[in-house]
Amino acid sequence: MGQRIVFDATGGPEVLRLESAGIGNPGPGEVRLRHTAIGVNFIDTYQRSGLYPLALPSGLGSEAAGVVEAVGAGVTGLHPGDRVAYASGPLGAYAAERLIGAEHLVKLPDGVSDETAACAMLQGMTVEYLVQRAFPVQPGQTVLWHAAAGGVGQIALQWLSALGVHVIATVGSAAKADIARRLGAAHVILYREENVAQRVREITGGRGVPVVFDSVGKDTFESSLDSLAPRGMMVSFGNASGAVPAVAPLELTRRGSLFLTRPRLGDYIATRAELEASSAALFRRLQDGTIRLSPSHRYPLAEAAQAHRDLEARLTTGSVILLP
């Protein structure tokens, strides 16, 4: 029997419950995986709350690292004892063990720990596709990144710094501002105290930035658009403050023929080749020290609800993991 977190109705963190369930043997193309560390991400709270509807009852979690316990028929390239990680596939990472399709797994290289992988796969590959494919940033550019002290933001600051990009980072407190500066932010804006768009214009000599990366959503959307240079791109990739309201296309015209995209990781690692390329790019940066990362907050699997409370209350900085 293995333990897992499930929920039968959408709502607050209190809907999450721990149960025991049999795992069984892997079927064709599957692996039985024993988790060693599990990533907690904002998308998990969207699914639990009902913002992103799911068929219920459901498991939760899309990212983890672990050890292969058994492989099913037809699985090649993976063997019992292999260290692996994933950030895609069916929900159910909030569990001590699970069955999962082998196509979702990538082997962990030496020098990348299970805990690092569990908090880096989803967020790190998100940064990879955002800055190298959704909007391929160029050395010398100045970009705006919201929530820069969060898990994705901390990886992004290090990645962009290594690329020679100047980052204007927004954060919610002086303590988080210190984190952003330490990780390479060229400028930091305290969004609760300063007018973001006005400060961006001051920093850029009135022009604005070519791209804004915004995972906050409703609360920052207007200021993000107002921070863009003509023909700039708004990359909206999260809803931490709530969903962005409907946008009239003419608003993009009025602000300077702007571009707007709402990407998701799944569409950028849709093929095996893309998954392997994205994860390999992340692992290289973890191995060479370009990105230094370890979980900032650890919770037992049974305390998943508390992890969600702290995440939604902005009490966390960096990455959050559950430990089975």
Short mmCIF file of N, CA and C in Angstrom, two decimals, residues 1-148:
data_model
loop_
_atom_site.label_atom_id
_atom_site.label_comp_id
_atom_site.label_asym_id
_atom_site.label_seq_id
_atom_site.Cartn_x
_atom_site.Cartn_y
_atom_site.Cartn_z
N MET A 1 0.84 -1.20 0.00
CA MET A 1 0.00 0.00 0.00
C MET A 1 0.88 1.25 0.00
N GLY A 2 0.46 2.22 -0.79
CA GLY A 2 1.19 3.48 -0.83
C GLY A 2 0.29 4.64 -0.44
N GLN A 3 0.86 5.69 0.10
CA GLN A 3 0.08 6.86 0.49
C GLN A 3 0.06 7.88 -0.64
N ARG A 4 -1.07 8.57 -0.77
CA ARG A 4 -1.19 9.61 -1.78
C ARG A 4 -2.20 10.66 -1.32
N ILE A 5 -2.10 11.84 -1.90
CA ILE A 5 -3.03 12.93 -1.63
C ILE A 5 -4.09 12.94 -2.74
N VAL A 6 -5.35 13.02 -2.35
CA VAL A 6 -6.45 13.09 -3.30
C VAL A 6 -7.44 14.16 -2.83
N PHE A 7 -8.35 14.55 -3.73
CA PHE A 7 -9.45 15.43 -3.32
C PHE A 7 -10.69 15.09 -4.13
N ASP A 8 -11.85 15.22 -3.47
CA ASP A 8 -13.12 14.83 -4.05
C ASP A 8 -13.96 16.02 -4.51
N ALA A 9 -13.61 17.22 -4.03
CA ALA A 9 -14.33 18.43 -4.38
C ALA A 9 -13.34 19.58 -4.42
N THR A 10 -13.59 20.57 -5.26
CA THR A 10 -12.70 21.72 -5.33
C THR A 10 -12.94 22.64 -4.14
N GLY A 11 -11.93 23.43 -3.83
CA GLY A 11 -12.05 24.36 -2.71
C GLY A 11 -10.69 24.75 -2.19
N GLY A 12 -10.64 25.10 -0.90
CA GLY A 12 -9.40 25.51 -0.27
C GLY A 12 -8.51 24.32 0.03
N PRO A 13 -7.36 24.57 0.64
CA PRO A 13 -6.41 23.48 0.95
C PRO A 13 -7.01 22.36 1.79
N GLU A 14 -8.07 22.69 2.54
CA GLU A 14 -8.66 21.67 3.42
C GLU A 14 -9.30 20.51 2.66
N VAL A 15 -9.52 20.65 1.34
CA VAL A 15 -10.12 19.54 0.59
C VAL A 15 -9.11 18.42 0.33
N LEU A 16 -7.83 18.69 0.52
CA LEU A 16 -6.81 17.67 0.28
C LEU A 16 -6.79 16.67 1.43
N ARG A 17 -6.76 15.39 1.10
CA ARG A 17 -6.72 14.35 2.15
C ARG A 17 -5.73 13.27 1.77
N LEU A 18 -5.19 12.64 2.78
CA LEU A 18 -4.22 11.55 2.60
C LEU A 18 -4.94 10.22 2.66
N GLU A 19 -4.67 9.34 1.69
CA GLU A 19 -5.26 8.00 1.70
C GLU A 19 -4.20 6.98 1.32
N SER A 20 -4.49 5.73 1.67
CA SER A 20 -3.64 4.61 1.27
C SER A 20 -4.29 3.88 0.11
N ALA A 21 -3.47 3.44 -0.82
CA ALA A 21 -4.00 2.76 -2.00
C ALA A 21 -2.97 1.77 -2.52
N GLY A 22 -3.45 0.68 -3.11
CA GLY A 22 -2.56 -0.28 -3.73
C GLY A 22 -1.97 0.29 -5.02
N ILE A 23 -0.74 -0.08 -5.33
CA ILE A 23 -0.07 0.44 -6.51
C ILE A 23 -0.15 -0.54 -7.68
N GLY A 24 0.09 -1.81 -7.42
CA GLY A 24 0.04 -2.80 -8.48
C GLY A 24 1.32 -2.83 -9.30
N ASN A 25 1.32 -3.66 -10.32
CA ASN A 25 2.48 -3.82 -11.19
C ASN A 25 2.33 -2.96 -12.44
N PRO A 26 3.44 -2.50 -12.99
CA PRO A 26 3.35 -1.66 -14.19
C PRO A 26 2.86 -2.45 -15.39
N GLY A 27 2.00 -1.81 -16.17
CA GLY A 27 1.53 -2.41 -17.41
C GLY A 27 2.47 -2.10 -18.55
N PRO A 28 2.10 -2.47 -19.77
CA PRO A 28 2.96 -2.20 -20.93
C PRO A 28 3.28 -0.71 -21.04
N GLY A 29 4.56 -0.38 -21.19
CA GLY A 29 4.97 1.00 -21.33
C GLY A 29 5.04 1.80 -20.05
N GLU A 30 4.74 1.15 -18.91
CA GLU A 30 4.71 1.85 -17.64
C GLU A 30 5.90 1.51 -16.75
N VAL A 31 6.08 2.38 -15.75
CA VAL A 31 7.10 2.19 -14.73
C VAL A 31 6.44 2.34 -13.37
N ARG A 32 6.84 1.50 -12.41
CA ARG A 32 6.45 1.77 -11.02
C ARG A 32 7.58 2.58 -10.39
N LEU A 33 7.20 3.76 -9.90
CA LEU A 33 8.18 4.73 -9.43
C LEU A 33 7.99 5.00 -7.95
N ARG A 34 9.08 4.92 -7.19
CA ARG A 34 9.07 5.31 -5.79
C ARG A 34 9.59 6.74 -5.69
N HIS A 35 8.71 7.64 -5.29
CA HIS A 35 9.10 9.05 -5.21
C HIS A 35 10.04 9.31 -4.04
N THR A 36 11.02 10.15 -4.28
CA THR A 36 11.92 10.62 -3.22
C THR A 36 11.70 12.09 -2.89
N ALA A 37 11.15 12.85 -3.83
CA ALA A 37 10.84 14.27 -3.62
C ALA A 37 9.80 14.68 -4.66
N ILE A 38 8.90 15.57 -4.24
CA ILE A 38 7.75 15.94 -5.07
C ILE A 38 7.67 17.46 -5.14
N GLY A 39 7.56 18.00 -6.35
CA GLY A 39 7.47 19.43 -6.52
C GLY A 39 6.06 19.95 -6.26
N VAL A 40 5.99 21.12 -5.63
CA VAL A 40 4.71 21.83 -5.41
C VAL A 40 4.76 23.10 -6.23
N ASN A 41 3.73 23.30 -7.07
CA ASN A 41 3.70 24.44 -7.99
C ASN A 41 2.35 25.15 -7.93
N PHE A 42 2.34 26.41 -8.36
CA PHE A 42 1.11 27.18 -8.29
C PHE A 42 -0.01 26.55 -9.10
N ILE A 43 0.33 25.87 -10.19
CA ILE A 43 -0.72 25.23 -10.98
C ILE A 43 -1.49 24.21 -10.15
N ASP A 44 -0.83 23.61 -9.16
CA ASP A 44 -1.52 22.65 -8.29
C ASP A 44 -2.66 23.34 -7.53
N THR A 45 -2.44 24.57 -7.11
CA THR A 45 -3.49 25.30 -6.39
C THR A 45 -4.63 25.68 -7.32
N TYR A 46 -4.31 25.97 -8.59
CA TYR A 46 -5.37 26.29 -9.55
C TYR A 46 -6.27 25.07 -9.76
N GLN A 47 -5.65 23.89 -9.84
CA GLN A 47 -6.42 22.67 -10.07
C GLN A 47 -7.25 22.31 -8.84
N ARG A 48 -6.66 22.46 -7.66
CA ARG A 48 -7.38 22.17 -6.42
C ARG A 48 -8.56 23.11 -6.21
N SER A 49 -8.40 24.38 -6.56
CA SER A 49 -9.45 25.38 -6.32
C SER A 49 -10.57 25.32 -7.35
N GLY A 50 -10.30 24.71 -8.51
CA GLY A 50 -11.30 24.67 -9.57
C GLY A 50 -11.07 25.69 -10.66
N LEU A 51 -10.05 26.56 -10.51
CA LEU A 51 -9.74 27.51 -11.58
C LEU A 51 -9.42 26.77 -12.87
N TYR A 52 -8.68 25.68 -12.75
CA TYR A 52 -8.44 24.77 -13.87
C TYR A 52 -9.23 23.49 -13.56
N PRO A 53 -10.41 23.33 -14.17
CA PRO A 53 -11.30 22.21 -13.80
C PRO A 53 -10.70 20.84 -14.10
N LEU A 54 -10.96 19.91 -13.19
CA LEU A 54 -10.54 18.52 -13.33
C LEU A 54 -11.73 17.61 -13.11
N ALA A 55 -11.66 16.41 -13.66
CA ALA A 55 -12.63 15.37 -13.32
C ALA A 55 -12.30 14.88 -11.90
N LEU A 56 -13.32 14.83 -11.06
CA LEU A 56 -13.11 14.45 -9.65
C LEU A 56 -13.74 13.09 -9.36
N PRO A 57 -13.21 12.35 -8.36
CA PRO A 57 -12.04 12.65 -7.54
C PRO A 57 -10.75 12.61 -8.36
N SER A 58 -9.70 13.24 -7.82
CA SER A 58 -8.45 13.34 -8.56
C SER A 58 -7.27 13.31 -7.62
N GLY A 59 -6.14 12.87 -8.15
CA GLY A 59 -4.87 13.09 -7.50
C GLY A 59 -4.38 14.49 -7.86
N LEU A 60 -3.17 14.81 -7.46
CA LEU A 60 -2.66 16.15 -7.68
C LEU A 60 -1.14 16.07 -7.86
N GLY A 61 -0.60 17.04 -8.55
CA GLY A 61 0.84 17.13 -8.71
C GLY A 61 1.32 16.57 -10.03
N SER A 62 2.23 17.31 -10.68
CA SER A 62 2.71 16.90 -11.99
C SER A 62 4.22 16.80 -12.07
N GLU A 63 4.91 16.89 -10.92
CA GLU A 63 6.37 16.93 -10.95
C GLU A 63 6.96 16.17 -9.77
N ALA A 64 7.94 15.34 -10.03
CA ALA A 64 8.59 14.60 -8.94
C ALA A 64 9.88 13.97 -9.44
N ALA A 65 10.67 13.52 -8.49
CA ALA A 65 11.85 12.71 -8.76
C ALA A 65 11.75 11.43 -7.96
N GLY A 66 12.41 10.40 -8.43
CA GLY A 66 12.34 9.14 -7.70
C GLY A 66 13.22 8.07 -8.31
N VAL A 67 12.96 6.85 -7.86
CA VAL A 67 13.76 5.69 -8.28
C VAL A 67 12.83 4.67 -8.92
N VAL A 68 13.23 4.16 -10.06
CA VAL A 68 12.45 3.13 -10.76
C VAL A 68 12.48 1.84 -9.95
N GLU A 69 11.30 1.32 -9.63
CA GLU A 69 11.18 0.07 -8.88
C GLU A 69 10.94 -1.13 -9.79
N ALA A 70 10.19 -0.92 -10.86
CA ALA A 70 9.89 -2.01 -11.80
C ALA A 70 9.48 -1.39 -13.13
N VAL A 71 9.69 -2.14 -14.22
CA VAL A 71 9.30 -1.66 -15.54
C VAL A 71 8.36 -2.68 -16.19
N GLY A 72 7.44 -2.16 -16.99
CA GLY A 72 6.50 -3.01 -17.70
C GLY A 72 7.03 -3.43 -19.05
N ALA A 73 6.23 -4.25 -19.72
CA ALA A 73 6.61 -4.76 -21.03
C ALA A 73 6.81 -3.61 -22.01
N GLY A 74 7.83 -3.72 -22.83
CA GLY A 74 8.07 -2.74 -23.87
C GLY A 74 8.85 -1.52 -23.45
N VAL A 75 9.17 -1.41 -22.17
CA VAL A 75 9.94 -0.25 -21.71
C VAL A 75 11.41 -0.49 -22.00
N THR A 76 12.02 0.44 -22.70
CA THR A 76 13.44 0.34 -23.01
C THR A 76 14.16 1.57 -22.45
N GLY A 77 15.41 1.40 -22.10
CA GLY A 77 16.22 2.53 -21.64
C GLY A 77 16.07 2.86 -20.18
N LEU A 78 15.15 2.19 -19.48
CA LEU A 78 14.99 2.40 -18.04
C LEU A 78 15.05 1.06 -17.33
N HIS A 79 15.68 1.06 -16.14
CA HIS A 79 15.85 -0.18 -15.38
C HIS A 79 15.64 0.10 -13.90
N PRO A 80 15.24 -0.93 -13.15
CA PRO A 80 15.12 -0.74 -11.70
C PRO A 80 16.39 -0.15 -11.11
N GLY A 81 16.22 0.84 -10.24
CA GLY A 81 17.36 1.52 -9.64
C GLY A 81 17.73 2.82 -10.30
N ASP A 82 17.22 3.07 -11.52
CA ASP A 82 17.53 4.33 -12.20
C ASP A 82 16.89 5.51 -11.47
N ARG A 83 17.63 6.60 -11.35
CA ARG A 83 17.10 7.86 -10.84
C ARG A 83 16.48 8.64 -11.99
N VAL A 84 15.23 9.06 -11.81
CA VAL A 84 14.51 9.73 -12.89
C VAL A 84 13.71 10.90 -12.31
N ALA A 85 13.19 11.73 -13.22
CA ALA A 85 12.31 12.82 -12.83
C ALA A 85 11.35 13.09 -13.96
N TYR A 86 10.28 13.83 -13.65
CA TYR A 86 9.29 14.18 -14.67
C TYR A 86 8.56 15.45 -14.28
N ALA A 87 7.97 16.08 -15.29
CA ALA A 87 7.15 17.28 -15.06
C ALA A 87 5.99 17.32 -16.03
N SER A 88 5.53 16.17 -16.44
CA SER A 88 4.39 16.07 -17.34
C SER A 88 3.71 14.74 -17.11
N GLY A 89 2.63 14.51 -17.81
CA GLY A 89 1.90 13.26 -17.66
C GLY A 89 0.70 13.41 -16.75
N PRO A 90 0.02 12.31 -16.45
CA PRO A 90 -1.19 12.37 -15.62
C PRO A 90 -0.87 12.90 -14.22
N LEU A 91 -1.83 13.61 -13.63
CA LEU A 91 -1.66 14.08 -12.26
C LEU A 91 -1.52 12.89 -11.32
N GLY A 92 -0.86 13.13 -10.18
CA GLY A 92 -0.69 12.06 -9.22
C GLY A 92 0.68 12.04 -8.57
N ALA A 93 1.45 13.13 -8.72
CA ALA A 93 2.78 13.17 -8.14
C ALA A 93 2.76 13.24 -6.62
N TYR A 94 1.65 13.75 -6.03
CA TYR A 94 1.56 13.81 -4.57
C TYR A 94 1.29 12.40 -4.04
N ALA A 95 2.32 11.57 -4.07
CA ALA A 95 2.17 10.17 -3.69
C ALA A 95 3.54 9.59 -3.36
N ALA A 96 3.55 8.58 -2.51
CA ALA A 96 4.81 7.92 -2.18
C ALA A 96 5.29 7.05 -3.34
N GLU A 97 4.34 6.41 -4.03
CA GLU A 97 4.64 5.59 -5.20
C GLU A 97 3.54 5.79 -6.22
N ARG A 98 3.87 5.50 -7.48
CA ARG A 98 2.84 5.56 -8.52
C ARG A 98 3.28 4.78 -9.75
N LEU A 99 2.32 4.52 -10.63
CA LEU A 99 2.59 4.02 -11.96
C LEU A 99 2.54 5.20 -12.92
N ILE A 100 3.47 5.24 -13.86
CA ILE A 100 3.51 6.35 -14.82
C ILE A 100 4.11 5.86 -16.12
N GLY A 101 3.66 6.41 -17.24
CA GLY A 101 4.21 6.05 -18.53
C GLY A 101 5.68 6.41 -18.63
N ALA A 102 6.46 5.51 -19.15
CA ALA A 102 7.91 5.73 -19.24
C ALA A 102 8.24 6.91 -20.13
N GLU A 103 7.34 7.27 -21.05
CA GLU A 103 7.64 8.36 -21.97
C GLU A 103 7.74 9.72 -21.29
N HIS A 104 7.23 9.80 -20.06
CA HIS A 104 7.29 11.07 -19.33
C HIS A 104 8.57 11.25 -18.53
N LEU A 105 9.37 10.20 -18.41
CA LEU A 105 10.51 10.22 -17.51
C LEU A 105 11.81 10.55 -18.24
N VAL A 106 12.67 11.28 -17.54
CA VAL A 106 14.04 11.50 -18.03
C VAL A 106 15.00 11.08 -16.92
N LYS A 107 16.12 10.52 -17.32
CA LYS A 107 17.12 10.11 -16.34
C LYS A 107 17.82 11.33 -15.75
N LEU A 108 18.13 11.24 -14.46
CA LEU A 108 18.86 12.32 -13.80
C LEU A 108 20.36 12.09 -13.93
N PRO A 109 21.09 13.10 -14.35
CA PRO A 109 22.54 12.94 -14.46
C PRO A 109 23.20 13.11 -13.10
N ASP A 110 24.43 12.66 -13.01
CA ASP A 110 25.22 12.88 -11.80
C ASP A 110 25.32 14.39 -11.55
N GLY A 111 25.30 14.76 -10.30
CA GLY A 111 25.41 16.17 -9.97
C GLY A 111 24.10 16.89 -9.84
N VAL A 112 22.99 16.23 -10.17
CA VAL A 112 21.65 16.80 -9.98
C VAL A 112 20.92 15.91 -8.98
N SER A 113 20.70 16.42 -7.77
CA SER A 113 20.08 15.62 -6.72
C SER A 113 18.59 15.45 -6.96
N ASP A 114 18.01 14.46 -6.27
CA ASP A 114 16.57 14.23 -6.39
C ASP A 114 15.78 15.46 -5.94
N GLU A 115 16.18 16.07 -4.83
CA GLU A 115 15.45 17.24 -4.34
C GLU A 115 15.55 18.41 -5.31
N THR A 116 16.72 18.62 -5.87
CA THR A 116 16.87 19.69 -6.86
C THR A 116 16.00 19.42 -8.07
N ALA A 117 16.02 18.17 -8.56
CA ALA A 117 15.21 17.84 -9.73
C ALA A 117 13.73 18.04 -9.46
N ALA A 118 13.29 17.68 -8.25
CA ALA A 118 11.86 17.78 -7.92
C ALA A 118 11.38 19.22 -7.91
N CYS A 119 12.27 20.16 -7.62
CA CYS A 119 11.84 21.55 -7.62
C CYS A 119 12.33 22.31 -8.85
N ALA A 120 13.03 21.62 -9.75
CA ALA A 120 13.60 22.30 -10.91
C ALA A 120 12.97 21.91 -12.23
N MET A 121 12.41 20.70 -12.33
CA MET A 121 11.97 20.22 -13.64
C MET A 121 10.90 21.13 -14.25
N LEU A 122 9.79 21.29 -13.57
CA LEU A 122 8.70 22.08 -14.14
C LEU A 122 9.10 23.54 -14.25
N GLN A 123 9.64 24.11 -13.17
CA GLN A 123 9.99 25.52 -13.19
C GLN A 123 11.16 25.80 -14.12
N GLY A 124 12.16 24.91 -14.12
CA GLY A 124 13.33 25.12 -14.97
C GLY A 124 13.01 24.99 -16.44
N MET A 125 12.24 23.98 -16.80
CA MET A 125 11.87 23.85 -18.22
C MET A 125 10.90 24.96 -18.62
N THR A 126 10.12 25.48 -17.68
CA THR A 126 9.29 26.65 -17.97
C THR A 126 10.17 27.84 -18.35
N VAL A 127 11.21 28.09 -17.56
CA VAL A 127 12.13 29.18 -17.89
C VAL A 127 12.78 28.93 -19.25
N GLU A 128 13.21 27.71 -19.49
CA GLU A 128 13.86 27.39 -20.77
C GLU A 128 12.98 27.77 -21.95
N TYR A 129 11.72 27.31 -21.94
CA TYR A 129 10.89 27.59 -23.11
C TYR A 129 10.50 29.06 -23.19
N LEU A 130 10.31 29.71 -22.02
CA LEU A 130 9.92 31.13 -22.04
C LEU A 130 11.00 32.00 -22.65
N VAL A 131 12.25 31.82 -22.22
CA VAL A 131 13.30 32.76 -22.63
C VAL A 131 14.07 32.31 -23.87
N GLN A 132 13.92 31.06 -24.26
CA GLN A 132 14.64 30.59 -25.43
C GLN A 132 13.74 30.26 -26.62
N ARG A 133 12.43 30.11 -26.36
CA ARG A 133 11.55 29.76 -27.47
C ARG A 133 10.29 30.64 -27.57
N ALA A 134 9.58 30.86 -26.47
CA ALA A 134 8.40 31.73 -26.54
C ALA A 134 8.81 33.14 -26.95
N PHE A 135 9.85 33.67 -26.32
CA PHE A 135 10.47 34.93 -26.72
C PHE A 135 11.98 34.75 -26.59
N PRO A 136 12.67 34.47 -27.68
CA PRO A 136 14.12 34.24 -27.59
C PRO A 136 14.84 35.54 -27.22
N VAL A 137 15.23 35.66 -25.97
CA VAL A 137 15.88 36.88 -25.51
C VAL A 137 17.29 36.98 -26.08
N GLN A 138 17.77 38.20 -26.17
CA GLN A 138 19.09 38.46 -26.74
C GLN A 138 19.98 39.16 -25.72
N PRO A 139 21.28 38.89 -25.74
CA PRO A 139 22.20 39.59 -24.83
C PRO A 139 22.04 41.10 -24.97
N GLY A 140 22.05 41.79 -23.84
CA GLY A 140 21.94 43.23 -23.84
C GLY A 140 20.53 43.75 -23.73
N GLN A 141 19.52 42.90 -23.95
CA GLN A 141 18.14 43.34 -23.80
C GLN A 141 17.80 43.56 -22.32
N THR A 142 16.81 44.42 -22.09
CA THR A 142 16.26 44.62 -20.76
C THR A 142 14.84 44.09 -20.75
N VAL A 143 14.52 43.20 -19.81
CA VAL A 143 13.20 42.58 -19.75
C VAL A 143 12.60 42.80 -18.36
N LEU A 144 11.29 42.67 -18.27
CA LEU A 144 10.58 42.79 -16.99
C LEU A 144 10.10 41.40 -16.58
N TRP A 145 10.43 41.01 -15.32
CA TRP A 145 10.00 39.71 -14.80
C TRP A 145 9.28 39.93 -13.48
N HIS A 146 7.99 39.55 -13.44
CA HIS A 146 7.21 39.68 -12.21
C HIS A 146 7.44 38.49 -11.28
N ALA A 147 7.21 38.70 -9.98
CA ALA A 147 7.37 37.64 -8.97
C ALA A 147 8.75 37.01 -9.06
N ALA A 148 9.76 37.85 -9.09
CA ALA A 148 11.11 37.38 -9.37
C ALA A 148 11.73 36.59 -8.22
#
